[in-house]
Structure formats: C-alpha cells, structure tokens
CSV table of C-alpha atoms and ligand atoms in Angstrom, one decimal:
chain,number,residue,atom,x,y,z
A,1348,MET,CA,7.3,8.6,-19.9
A,1349,GLU,CA,5.2,5.4,-20.8
A,1350,TYR,CA,6.9,4.4,-23.4
A,1351,THR,CA,6.2,2.2,-25.7
A,1352,GLU,CA,8.6,0.0,-27.8
A,1353,ILE,CA,12.9,0.1,-27.0
A,1354,MET,CA,15.5,-0.7,-29.7
A,1355,VAL,CA,18.4,-2.3,-28.6
A,1356,ARG,CA,21.5,-1.3,-30.5
A,1357,TYR,CA,24.5,-4.8,-30.5
A,1358,GLY,CA,27.6,-3.7,-29.4
A,1359,GLU,CA,31.1,-5.7,-30.7
A,1360,LEU,CA,28.4,-8.1,-31.9
A,1361,SER,CA,29.0,-6.3,-35.0
A,1362,THR,CA,33.0,-6.7,-35.7
A,1363,LYS,CA,31.8,-10.9,-35.5
A,1364,GLY,CA,31.3,-11.3,-39.4
A,1365,LYS,CA,29.5,-15.1,-40.0
A,1366,ASN,CA,29.3,-15.8,-36.3
A,1367,ARG,CA,26.4,-12.8,-36.7
A,1368,GLN,CA,23.3,-14.5,-37.1
A,1369,GLU,CA,23.5,-17.0,-33.8
A,1370,PHE,CA,24.4,-14.6,-32.3
A,1371,ILE,CA,21.4,-12.2,-32.3
A,1372,ALA,CA,19.1,-15.1,-32.1
A,1373,ARG,CA,21.1,-15.9,-28.3
A,1374,LEU,CA,20.9,-12.6,-27.3
A,1375,GLY,CA,17.2,-12.4,-28.4
A,1376,GLY,CA,16.0,-15.6,-26.1
A,1377,ASN,CA,18.1,-14.1,-23.6
A,1378,ILE,CA,16.3,-10.9,-23.6
A,1379,ARG,CA,13.3,-13.2,-23.7
A,1380,LYS,CA,14.6,-14.8,-21.1
A,1381,ALA,CA,15.4,-11.9,-19.3
A,1382,LEU,CA,11.3,-10.6,-19.9
A,1383,HIS,CA,10.1,-13.9,-18.5
A,1384,ASP,CA,7.6,-12.9,-16.4
A,1385,PHE,CA,6.8,-9.5,-19.5
A,1386,PRO,CA,4.1,-12.2,-21.9
A,1387,GLU,CA,2.7,-9.3,-23.4
A,1388,VAL,CA,6.6,-8.5,-24.7
A,1389,VAL,CA,6.9,-9.1,-27.9
A,1390,VAL,CA,11.7,-9.5,-29.1
A,1391,HIS,CA,11.8,-9.0,-32.6
A,1392,PRO,CA,15.4,-9.9,-33.4
A,1393,ASN,CA,16.3,-8.2,-36.6
A,1394,ARG,CA,20.2,-7.6,-38.3
A,1395,ASP,CA,20.7,-4.2,-37.6
A,1396,ARG,CA,18.8,-3.2,-34.3
A,1397,THR,CA,17.0,-5.4,-31.7
A,1398,HIS,CA,13.8,-4.7,-31.5
A,1399,VAL,CA,11.2,-4.8,-27.9
A,1400,THR,CA,7.7,-4.1,-28.3
A,1401,LEU,CA,6.6,-3.0,-24.9
A,1402,ASN,CA,3.1,-3.7,-25.2
A,1403,GLY,CA,1.6,-1.8,-22.6
A,1404,ALA,CA,4.2,-3.7,-19.7
A,1405,ASN,CA,5.9,-0.7,-17.4
A,1406,SER,CA,9.1,1.0,-19.2
A,1407,THR,CA,11.0,1.3,-16.4
A,1408,GLU,CA,11.1,-2.3,-15.5
A,1409,VAL,CA,11.8,-3.8,-18.5
A,1410,ILE,CA,14.9,-0.8,-19.1
A,1411,ASP,CA,16.3,-2.1,-15.7
A,1412,ARG,CA,16.0,-6.0,-17.1
A,1413,LEU,CA,17.6,-5.0,-20.1
A,1414,LYS,CA,20.6,-3.3,-18.5
A,1415,LYS,CA,22.0,-6.7,-17.3
A,1416,VAL,CA,21.5,-8.0,-20.9
A,1417,PHE,CA,25.3,-8.8,-22.6
A,1418,GLY,CA,26.0,-8.4,-26.4
A,1419,ILE,CA,23.9,-4.5,-25.6
A,1420,GLN,CA,25.8,-2.0,-26.2
A,1421,ASN,CA,23.2,1.1,-25.7
A,1422,PHE,CA,19.8,1.4,-26.6
A,1423,SER,CA,16.8,4.0,-26.6
A,1424,PRO,CA,13.0,3.9,-25.9
A,1425,MET,CA,11.0,4.7,-27.7
A,1426,LEU,CA,6.9,5.8,-27.6
A,1427,LYS,CA,5.6,5.3,-31.2
A,1428,VAL,CA,2.2,8.0,-31.8
A,1429,GLU,CA,0.2,8.5,-35.2
A,1430,LYS,CA,1.5,9.4,-37.9
A,1431,THR,CA,0.2,13.4,-37.7
A,1432,TYR,CA,1.7,16.3,-37.2
A,1433,GLU,CA,0.1,17.1,-34.0
A,1434,ALA,CA,0.9,13.3,-32.7
A,1435,VAL,CA,4.6,14.0,-32.3
A,1436,GLN,CA,4.0,17.8,-30.6
A,1437,GLN,CA,2.2,16.2,-27.5
A,1438,GLY,CA,4.4,13.3,-28.3
A,1439,ALA,CA,7.1,15.9,-27.9
A,1440,ILE,CA,6.0,18.0,-24.4
A,1441,SER,CA,5.3,14.8,-22.9
A,1442,MET,CA,8.8,13.1,-23.6
A,1443,LEU,CA,10.8,16.6,-23.3
A,1444,LYS,CA,9.6,17.7,-19.6
A,1445,GLU,CA,10.8,15.2,-18.1
A,1446,GLN,CA,15.0,16.1,-19.5
A,1447,LEU,CA,14.8,19.0,-20.9
A,1448,GLU,CA,15.9,20.9,-17.6
A,1449,PRO,CA,15.6,24.7,-18.0
A,1450,GLY,CA,19.3,26.1,-20.0
A,1451,MET,CA,20.0,23.8,-21.7
A,1452,THR,CA,20.1,22.3,-25.8
A,1453,PHE,CA,18.3,20.2,-28.1
A,1454,LYS,CA,18.1,19.7,-31.7
A,1455,ILE,CA,15.5,17.2,-33.6
A,1456,ASN,CA,16.9,15.3,-35.5
A,1457,THR,CA,14.4,13.5,-38.7
A,1458,ARG,CA,14.6,10.4,-40.5
A,1459,ARG,CA,11.9,9.5,-43.1
A,1460,GLN,CA,12.0,5.8,-44.2
A,1461,ASP,CA,7.7,6.6,-44.8
A,1462,LYS,CA,8.2,9.2,-47.9
A,1463,GLY,CA,5.0,9.7,-48.0
A,1464,PHE,CA,5.1,10.8,-45.2
A,1465,GLU,CA,3.7,15.2,-45.3
A,1466,MET,CA,6.6,16.7,-44.3
A,1467,ASN,CA,10.2,16.0,-45.0
A,1468,THR,CA,12.8,16.3,-43.0
A,1469,ASP,CA,14.0,19.1,-43.2
A,1470,MET,CA,10.3,20.4,-42.9
A,1471,MET,CA,10.3,19.0,-39.5
A,1472,ASN,CA,13.5,19.4,-38.0
A,1473,ARG,CA,12.6,23.4,-38.3
A,1474,GLU,CA,8.6,22.9,-37.3
A,1475,LEU,CA,9.0,20.9,-34.3
A,1476,GLY,CA,12.5,22.8,-32.4
A,1477,GLY,CA,10.3,25.8,-33.2
A,1478,PHE,CA,7.6,24.4,-30.7
A,1479,VAL,CA,9.5,22.8,-28.8
A,1480,LEU,CA,11.5,26.2,-28.2
A,1481,GLU,CA,7.6,28.2,-27.9
A,1482,GLN,CA,6.6,25.1,-26.0
A,1483,PHE,CA,10.1,25.3,-23.6
A,1484,PRO,CA,11.1,28.9,-23.7
A,1485,GLU,CA,14.2,28.9,-21.5
A,1486,SER,CA,15.8,26.1,-23.8
A,1487,LYS,CA,18.4,26.8,-26.9
A,1488,VAL,CA,19.0,25.3,-30.5
A,1489,GLN,CA,22.0,24.2,-30.7
A,1490,VAL,CA,23.6,22.0,-33.8
A,1491,LYS,CA,27.0,20.9,-32.4
A,1492,ASN,CA,27.1,18.6,-29.5
A,1493,PRO,CA,24.0,20.0,-27.5
A,1494,ASP,CA,22.4,17.7,-24.8
A,1495,ILE,CA,19.4,15.6,-26.3
A,1496,ILE,CA,19.1,15.3,-29.5
A,1497,PHE,CA,15.6,14.6,-29.6
A,1498,ARG,CA,15.1,12.5,-33.2
A,1499,VAL,CA,12.3,11.3,-34.6
A,1500,GLU,CA,11.8,9.1,-37.2
A,1501,ILE,CA,9.0,8.2,-39.8
A,1502,ARG,CA,8.4,4.9,-41.0
A,1503,THR,CA,5.5,3.7,-42.7
A,1504,ASN,CA,3.9,1.8,-39.4
A,1505,GLY,CA,4.0,4.5,-37.4
A,1506,ILE,CA,6.2,7.3,-36.5
A,1507,PHE,CA,9.1,6.5,-32.6
A,1508,LEU,CA,9.9,9.3,-30.8
A,1509,THR,CA,13.3,9.1,-28.6
A,1510,SER,CA,15.3,11.2,-27.2
A,1511,GLU,CA,17.6,9.3,-24.9
A,1512,ILE,CA,20.0,6.8,-25.5
A,1513,ILE,CA,21.1,4.3,-22.4
A,1514,GLN,CA,23.5,2.8,-21.8
A,1515,GLY,CA,24.1,-1.1,-21.6
A,1516,ALA,CA,26.1,-4.0,-20.1
A,1517,GLY,CA,27.8,-4.5,-23.2
A,1518,GLY,CA,30.5,-7.6,-23.6
A,1519,LEU,CA,28.5,-10.7,-25.3
A,1520,PRO,CA,25.5,-12.3,-25.2
A,1521,VAL,CA,25.6,-15.4,-22.7
A,1522,GLY,CA,25.6,-18.7,-24.5
A,1523,THR,CA,27.7,-17.1,-27.6
A,1524,ALA,CA,31.4,-18.8,-25.7
A,1525,GLY,CA,30.5,-22.9,-24.3
A,1526,LYS,CA,29.7,-23.9,-20.9
A,1527,GLY,CA,31.7,-22.9,-18.9
A,1528,MET,CA,32.1,-23.8,-15.0
A,1529,MET,CA,31.8,-21.6,-12.4
A,1530,MET,CA,33.8,-22.3,-8.9
A,1531,LEU,CA,31.8,-20.6,-6.2
A,1532,SER,CA,32.3,-20.1,-3.2
A,1533,GLY,CA,30.7,-17.5,-0.7
A,1534,GLY,CA,33.5,-15.5,0.0
A,1535,ILE,CA,34.1,-12.0,-2.3
A,1536,ASP,CA,36.2,-12.5,-5.0
A,1537,SER,CA,34.2,-15.7,-7.0
A,1538,PRO,CA,30.9,-14.4,-7.7
A,1539,VAL,CA,33.0,-10.7,-9.5
A,1540,ALA,CA,34.9,-13.9,-11.7
A,1541,GLY,CA,31.8,-16.0,-12.2
A,1542,TYR,CA,30.3,-12.5,-13.3
A,1543,LEU,CA,33.3,-11.3,-15.7
A,1544,GLY,CA,32.4,-15.1,-17.5
A,1545,MET,CA,30.0,-14.6,-18.0
A,1546,LYS,CA,30.1,-11.2,-19.5
A,1547,ARG,CA,32.4,-12.7,-22.4
A,1548,GLY,CA,29.5,-14.7,-23.4
A,1549,VAL,CA,29.9,-18.0,-21.5
A,1550,GLU,CA,27.0,-19.9,-19.9
A,1551,MET,CA,28.0,-20.2,-16.2
A,1552,GLU,CA,27.5,-23.8,-14.4
A,1553,MET,CA,27.9,-22.9,-10.6
A,1554,VAL,CA,30.2,-25.5,-8.5
A,1555,HIS,CA,30.1,-25.1,-4.6
A,1556,PHE,CA,31.3,-27.0,-2.1
A,1557,PHE,CA,30.4,-27.7,1.0
A,1558,SER,CA,30.8,-29.8,4.1
A,1559,PRO,CA,27.9,-30.3,6.8
A,1560,PRO,CA,27.6,-30.5,9.5
A,1561,TYR,CA,31.2,-28.3,9.5
A,1562,THR,CA,29.3,-25.7,7.7
A,1563,SER,CA,25.7,-24.9,8.2
A,1564,GLU,CA,22.6,-24.8,6.1
A,1565,GLN,CA,23.1,-20.9,5.9
A,1566,ALA,CA,26.2,-21.4,4.3
A,1567,LEU,CA,24.3,-23.2,1.4
A,1568,ALA,CA,22.2,-20.9,0.4
A,1569,LYS,CA,24.4,-18.1,0.9
A,1570,ALA,CA,26.3,-19.7,-2.1
A,1571,LYS,CA,22.9,-20.1,-3.6
A,1572,GLU,CA,21.5,-16.8,-3.5
A,1573,LEU,CA,25.0,-15.9,-4.7
A,1574,SER,CA,23.6,-17.7,-8.0
A,1575,GLY,CA,20.5,-15.4,-8.3
A,1576,LYS,CA,22.6,-12.6,-7.9
A,1577,LEU,CA,24.2,-13.6,-11.5
A,1578,ALA,CA,21.0,-15.2,-12.8
A,1579,ALA,CA,19.9,-11.6,-13.2
A,1580,TYR,CA,22.1,-11.8,-16.0
A,1581,SER,CA,21.9,-14.8,-18.3
A,1582,GLY,CA,18.1,-15.3,-16.9
A,1583,ASN,CA,18.7,-18.3,-14.9
A,1584,VAL,CA,21.9,-20.6,-13.4
A,1585,GLN,CA,22.3,-24.0,-13.0
A,1586,PHE,CA,23.7,-24.8,-9.1
A,1587,ILE,CA,25.6,-28.0,-8.5
A,1588,GLN,CA,26.0,-28.3,-4.7
A,1589,VAL,CA,29.4,-30.7,-4.1
A,1590,PRO,CA,29.0,-33.0,-0.9
A,1591,PHE,CA,33.2,-32.1,0.3
A,1592,THR,CA,33.3,-33.5,3.9
A,1593,GLU,CA,34.7,-37.3,3.4
A,1594,ILE,CA,37.2,-36.0,1.7
A,1595,GLN,CA,38.2,-33.3,3.8
A,1596,GLU,CA,38.2,-34.8,6.5
A,1597,THR,CA,39.9,-37.7,5.1
A,1598,ILE,CA,42.4,-35.3,3.9
A,1599,LYS,CA,42.7,-33.9,7.7
A,1600,GLU,CA,43.8,-37.2,8.8
A,1601,ASN,CA,46.1,-37.6,6.4
A,1602,ILE,CA,47.4,-35.2,5.4
A,1603,PRO,CA,50.7,-32.9,6.3
A,1604,GLU,CA,49.0,-29.8,7.5
A,1605,GLY,CA,51.4,-27.7,4.9
A,1606,TYR,CA,49.6,-29.2,2.3
A,1607,LEU,CA,45.7,-29.7,3.4
A,1608,MET,CA,44.8,-26.8,1.6
A,1609,THR,CA,46.4,-27.4,-1.4
A,1610,ILE,CA,45.4,-31.1,-1.5
A,1611,GLN,CA,41.5,-29.7,-0.7
A,1612,ARG,CA,42.1,-27.2,-3.6
A,1613,ARG,CA,43.5,-30.7,-6.4
A,1614,MET,CA,40.4,-32.8,-5.2
A,1615,MET,CA,37.8,-30.0,-5.6
A,1616,LEU,CA,39.5,-28.9,-8.8
A,1617,ARG,CA,39.3,-32.7,-10.0
A,1618,LEU,CA,35.2,-32.6,-9.5
A,1619,SER,CA,35.1,-29.6,-10.7
A,1620,VAL,CA,36.8,-30.8,-14.3
A,1621,ALA,CA,34.1,-34.0,-14.2
A,1622,LEU,CA,31.6,-31.8,-13.9
A,1623,ALA,CA,32.3,-30.0,-16.5
A,1624,GLU,CA,33.4,-33.5,-19.2
A,1625,SER,CA,30.0,-35.1,-18.1
A,1626,ARG,CA,27.8,-31.6,-18.8
A,1627,GLY,CA,29.3,-30.6,-22.7
A,1628,GLY,CA,31.7,-27.6,-20.6
A,1629,MET,CA,35.0,-26.6,-21.7
A,1630,ALA,CA,36.3,-24.6,-18.7
A,1631,ILE,CA,36.5,-24.7,-15.0
A,1632,PHE,CA,36.8,-20.8,-13.9
A,1633,ASN,CA,37.7,-19.3,-10.0
A,1634,GLY,CA,38.8,-16.3,-8.0
A,1635,GLU,CA,41.7,-16.2,-7.5
A,1636,SER,CA,44.2,-13.7,-7.8
A,1637,LEU,CA,47.1,-13.9,-7.4
A,1638,GLY,CA,48.9,-12.9,-4.0
A,1639,GLN,CA,45.9,-12.8,-2.2
A,1640,VAL,CA,46.8,-15.3,0.4
A,1641,ALA,CA,48.4,-18.6,0.8
A,1642,SER,CA,46.4,-20.8,-2.0
A,1643,GLN,CA,47.2,-17.7,-4.8
A,1644,THR,CA,50.9,-17.8,-5.6
A,1645,MET,CA,51.9,-18.7,-9.3
A,1646,GLU,CA,53.5,-22.3,-7.4
A,1647,SER,CA,50.4,-22.8,-5.2
A,1648,MET,CA,48.8,-22.6,-8.5
A,1649,LEU,CA,51.3,-25.0,-10.4
A,1650,ALA,CA,50.8,-27.3,-7.9
A,1651,ILE,CA,47.4,-27.1,-7.8
A,1652,ASN,CA,46.6,-27.2,-12.3
A,1653,ASP,CA,49.0,-30.5,-12.2
A,1654,VAL,CA,45.8,-32.4,-12.0
A,1655,THR,CA,44.0,-31.6,-15.3
A,1656,THR,CA,44.5,-30.1,-18.7
A,1657,MET,CA,41.3,-28.3,-19.1
A,1658,PRO,CA,41.7,-25.0,-18.8
A,1659,ILE,CA,41.8,-22.8,-15.7
A,1660,ILE,CA,40.5,-19.2,-16.5
A,1661,ARG,CA,41.2,-16.6,-13.3
A,1662,PRO,CA,39.3,-13.7,-14.5
A,1663,VAL,CA,40.2,-11.5,-11.7
A,1664,VAL,CA,43.5,-13.4,-11.1
A,1665,SER,CA,45.6,-9.5,-11.2
A,1666,MET,CA,42.8,-7.4,-10.2
A,1667,ASP,CA,43.0,-5.8,-6.6
A,1668,LYS,CA,40.8,-6.5,-4.1
A,1669,THR,CA,39.4,-2.7,-3.8
A,1670,GLU,CA,38.7,-3.6,-8.1
A,1671,ILE,CA,37.6,-6.3,-6.9
A,1672,ILE,CA,35.0,-4.9,-4.2
A,1673,GLU,CA,34.0,-2.5,-6.6
A,1674,ILE,CA,32.6,-5.0,-9.0
A,1675,ALA,CA,31.1,-7.1,-6.4
A,1676,LYS,CA,28.8,-3.5,-5.5
A,1677,ASP,CA,28.2,-2.8,-8.7
A,1678,ILE,CA,27.0,-6.9,-9.4
A,1679,ASP,CA,25.3,-6.7,-6.1
A,1680,THR,CA,27.1,-9.2,-4.2
A,1681,TYR,CA,29.4,-7.3,-1.9
A,1682,ASP,CA,26.7,-7.2,1.3
A,1683,LEU,CA,25.2,-11.2,0.8
A,1684,SER,CA,29.5,-11.7,0.0
A,1685,ILE,CA,30.1,-10.4,3.3
A,1686,MET,CA,27.8,-11.8,5.5
A,1687,PRO,CA,29.7,-14.4,8.3
A,1688,PHE,CA,29.3,-17.6,6.9
A,1689,GLU,CA,32.3,-19.8,7.0
A,1690,ASP,CA,32.5,-22.2,3.7
A,1691,CYS,CA,34.1,-25.4,3.9
A,1692,CYS,CA,37.8,-24.3,3.0
A,1693,THR,CA,37.7,-21.9,6.4
A,1694,ILE,CA,36.6,-24.3,8.4
A,1695,PHE,CA,40.1,-26.2,7.4
A,1696,ALA,CA,42.0,-24.3,6.5
A,1697,PRO,CA,45.6,-24.8,8.7
A,1698,PRO,CA,47.1,-21.7,10.4
A,1699,ALA,CA,49.7,-21.9,8.9
A,1700,PRO,CA,49.5,-23.7,5.2
A,1701,LYS,CA,52.7,-22.9,1.9
A,1702,THR,CA,53.2,-20.1,0.8
A,1703,ARG,CA,55.7,-22.1,-2.3
A,1704,PRO,CA,53.9,-26.1,-2.2
A,1705,ASP,CA,56.6,-28.2,-3.5
A,1706,LEU,CA,55.1,-30.4,-6.6
A,1707,GLU,CA,56.9,-33.5,-6.3
A,1708,ARG,CA,55.3,-33.5,-3.0
A,1709,THR,CA,52.6,-32.6,-3.1
A,1710,ARG,CA,51.9,-36.0,-5.7
A,1711,TYR,CA,53.4,-37.5,-3.2
A,1712,TYR,CA,51.2,-37.2,-0.3
A,1713,GLU,CA,48.6,-37.4,-2.2
A,1714,ARG,CA,49.9,-40.8,-2.1
A,1715,ARG,CA,48.0,-41.5,1.0
A,1716,ILE,CA,44.7,-41.0,0.2
A,1717,ASP,CA,41.9,-42.8,-2.1
A,1718,VAL,CA,41.3,-39.9,-4.8
A,1719,GLU,CA,39.4,-42.2,-7.2
A,1720,GLY,CA,37.4,-43.9,-4.5
A,1721,LEU,CA,37.2,-40.5,-2.9
A,1722,MET,CA,36.1,-38.8,-5.9
A,1723,LYS,CA,33.2,-41.4,-6.5
A,1724,ARG,CA,31.5,-41.2,-3.7
A,1725,SER,CA,31.3,-36.9,-3.9
A,1726,LEU,CA,30.0,-37.3,-7.4
A,1727,GLU,CA,27.2,-39.2,-5.4
A,1728,GLY,CA,26.2,-37.2,-3.5
A,1729,ILE,CA,25.7,-34.2,-5.6
A,1730,LYS,CA,21.9,-31.8,-6.2
A,1731,ILE,CA,21.5,-29.7,-9.5
A,1732,SER,CA,19.6,-26.5,-9.3
A,1733,ASN,CA,17.9,-24.2,-11.0
A,1734,VAL,CA,18.1,-20.9,-9.9
A,1735,ARG,CA,16.5,-18.1,-11.3
A,1736,ALA,CA,17.3,-14.4,-11.6
A,1737,GLY,CA,16.9,-13.0,-7.6
A,1738,GLU,CA,15.8,-15.8,-6.5
A,1739,THR,CA,16.5,-15.8,-2.4
A,1740,PHE,CA,17.3,-18.9,-0.4
A,1741,MET,CA,18.9,-17.7,2.3
A,1742,ASN,CA,16.8,-17.4,6.3
A,1743,GLU,CA,15.8,-14.3,7.1
A,1744,ASN,CA,14.5,-14.8,10.3
A,1745,GLU,CA,18.2,-17.1,11.9
A,1746,ASP,CA,20.1,-14.4,13.2
A,1747,VAL,CA,23.8,-13.8,11.0
A,1748,PHE,CA,26.2,-13.7,13.4
A,1749,ALA,CA,24.4,-17.3,15.5
A,1750,GLU,CA,27.1,-19.4,14.2
A,1751,LEU,CA,29.8,-16.6,15.9
A,1752,LEU,CA,28.7,-16.6,19.4
B,2485,ATP,P1,37.1,-16.1,-2.8
B,2485,ATP,O1,36.1,-14.7,-2.4
B,2485,ATP,O2,36.1,-16.6,-4.3
B,2485,ATP,O3,36.0,-17.1,-2.1
B,2485,ATP,P2,39.6,-16.2,-1.5
B,2485,ATP,O4,40.1,-15.2,-2.2
B,2485,ATP,O5,38.3,-16.5,-0.5
B,2485,ATP,O6,37.7,-15.9,-3.0
B,2485,ATP,P3,40.4,-19.2,-1.8
B,2485,ATP,O7,39.5,-18.6,-0.9
B,2485,ATP,O8,41.8,-19.6,-1.5
B,2485,ATP,O9,40.2,-17.1,-1.9
B,2485,ATP,O10,39.5,-19.8,-3.2
B,2485,ATP,C1,39.9,-19.7,-4.4
B,2485,ATP,C2,39.2,-20.4,-5.4
B,2485,ATP,O11,38.1,-21.3,-5.3
B,2485,ATP,C3,37.7,-19.0,-5.0
B,2485,ATP,O12,37.6,-18.4,-5.8
B,2485,ATP,C4,36.3,-20.1,-5.3
B,2485,ATP,O13,36.4,-19.8,-7.3
B,2485,ATP,C5,37.7,-22.1,-5.5
B,2485,ATP,N1,36.8,-22.6,-3.9
B,2485,ATP,C6,37.4,-22.2,-2.5
B,2485,ATP,N2,36.0,-22.8,-1.7
B,2485,ATP,C7,35.2,-22.7,-2.5
B,2485,ATP,C8,33.9,-23.4,-2.1
B,2485,ATP,N3,32.9,-24.0,-0.8
B,2485,ATP,N4,33.0,-24.0,-2.5
B,2485,ATP,C9,33.7,-23.5,-4.7
B,2485,ATP,N5,34.7,-22.9,-4.8
B,2485,ATP,C10,35.7,-22.3,-3.9
B,2486,MG,MG1,36.9,-17.8,0.0
C-alpha cells in the first residue's frame, strides 16, 4: 500500500508545558534528518501533530525510519483522496484489502472539519460501513473494540483515510536534554547505554579509546560501526577516537597489577571529562552494570569516580546481562558487539584486578605517573569524525577470526 502522508503523534511532549515549542521544533528537525535522503518529503510540525507529506516517497521505507525517531509516540500512515464519496470508497478498498481478514471486525469513524462536504459524519459512517460489508462479506461491524478503526477525515484540502496506528520509539527528541559523552567500547553494554541515553533526549558524542598496535584497525572500525547503528536514532553522531597506548604502557610499567584497571579507568574518565568540557557536554555516560565484572563494584566506582564531579550516568546499571542483550538485539548492535576484536581494556586487563580497590591507595599509586602530561599528549592525538546512520567501516574481506589464531 502506498500512502501519501503520515500523521505523527507526540508522547510525553504534551506534558512539558513551556518547552513544548522547542521539543516540537527539535522533533521536526530530527525527522528531517532521519529522512535526509528523501528530498521530496515535506515535514510540517504543528502544535498537536506533525504531518509528513510523502510526495511520492516510498511509504514503507519512511515508516521504518520513523520507528526509530525518539519523541514519537505513534503515527498513522494516511491516504489522501479527492473530495468525493467514490474516492473514499476506492481508498477504503485498497487499504482494507490488505488488513481486513475474514472474521475481523471494524468500524468507521468520520470527522468532518469541512462542514461544506455533502455527507455528514453519520451518513459517511453508515454508507461506508455498508459498502465495506458488501465488499468484505466475511467481516463484521463492531462498535466496541473493533480490530480495525477506519478513520475518514474530511478536511478542506482533501479527505484523509487511515486505519493503522503504528507504535513509535517513545522517549524524547534527541538533543532536547543537552549533550553527553558516551564512553563507547566495542562491547555489548555501552551501545545499549548509549541508546538509552539518546532515548531520553541526550545528544551523544561517542568517545572511544584505542591502543594501536595492541588493538587492531578492525577493533576501531567496529566501535565506529556501532556508532553508525546508534546514529540511526539521531541521524548522525560524532565519533571521537582517543589514543590510549602511551597511557596504558606507562600504567603497566609503573602501577601494581591489582590497580592497573582502576587507574586506566580513571584516565579514561578524566579524558572523557576534558572532552565534555571542551565540547559542551554536561555528563559522562558509560555501560557499567553493577556487579557484572571486577571494575563494576561500588568500591570500584567510588575509586574511579573520584577524578571528577561531573555526573556519570549509567543507564544499564541495574540491568541483568540478559536484559541488556535483549535490547542489544532489538537495536541491532548485538551481532557486531560479539565479533571477536579485542578492545584496549581486554588486552591490558590484569589476570586478577582488585574488585574492591582502596581509594587512598589508588591515589597514592597514581602519583607515580605524569597524569597531566599523558592527558595532554593523548588529547593532542584525538580524531573526530561525523558518522551517519547505518555507515559501515569494517573490512568485510578480513577474516574475523584471524586475530584469534
Ligand atoms: P561493554 O560491554 O560496554 O564493553 P563491559 O561489560 O565490557 O562493557 P568494562 O570493560 O568494565 O565493561 O567497561 C565498562 C565501561 O567502560 C564500558 O561500558 C564503557 O562505557 C567504558 N569503556 C570500556 N572500554 C572502553 C573503550 N575502549 N573506549 C571507551 N569506553 C570504554
Ligand atoms: Mg567491554
């Protein structure tokens, strides 16, 4: 079925009184970004609804894109027809033949904005209901909770038909909550955490630490490609790659094994905060989940958090691994995340990290390294790229298991 227009309804937006205008404008902009490669589509944001006029664009593809835009509660694809009863009949047949299966129930629901139209709402409901029954004799009219509500909206510029309400992604339009820095590894958890932050309106910049030659080009490409998956929810994201080799080597040489990981994490956090400060970020996001691995105890969080007062938001902190995996599959990051390219932490991970690092000792050991100098050199080497929705970076010809051999 080729529709002509899509009517988008807002969710939580409606409760946000004075921010409403900004939210609606931002959502309109995000919808345009999501549909950037459909130049014929026109987006009209209004107070109560946003109308997306397709002008010939493929409605199935547009619908798929809209399902990923945060801030949309639900939407209805519509068919615009001429202002005649015959056109309504034809439209009803073409739409319902795909949806109204034998035994299903329906009702017609008409709204008439244009009072000049020759049929009033009761007439339309009755006439069209009878006509649909004739065309689909195995269906039934049911007023309470029918399977399909076929809506006829008679407006001045045409008659709009719709019979479906498609669930949107919910949440708040990306960007309305401000900017955050997402610490993105190549693992399962951090992309899910990034997705959840974006869902609450945060514009995420991806910060990825890599350690060549200990980590491969493919590990970096994997993190970038994960960013492309997340960009589907915001149109595009900034990907910031931060060189971490010198820091890891220095830590490895100077710090007792039990504290390697804690101090590495402190350095990562400091660098993320420095990036946030220079780029207008207000919080750091990560993929920590309480108790999942050694670095994710509360003692460990205390010892790592010590380097900053900037909020650290952990969207998956209380989720079980199975729950995180479920979301990762839904957002299509899982298959990529489980590909076997080691990131920098795995490679420098000590065999037995302290699960309960002591804060005073952490600070004491850290004095052995030149924190400022290491940070400065790392920040001088960052590279920032703009990653678009669905962009890929991994080399498909490379044997994914080569690294393991
Ligand atoms: P993930 O599945 O996200 O990799 P994890 O369970 O492997 O998480 P850790 O390795 O302890 O957990 O990492 C905890 C968090 O630290 C990650 O979720 C991520 O936010 C951040 N992090 C770890 N490694 C990197 C990296 N190379 N670049 C950026 N952030 C990282
Ligand atoms: Mg990891």
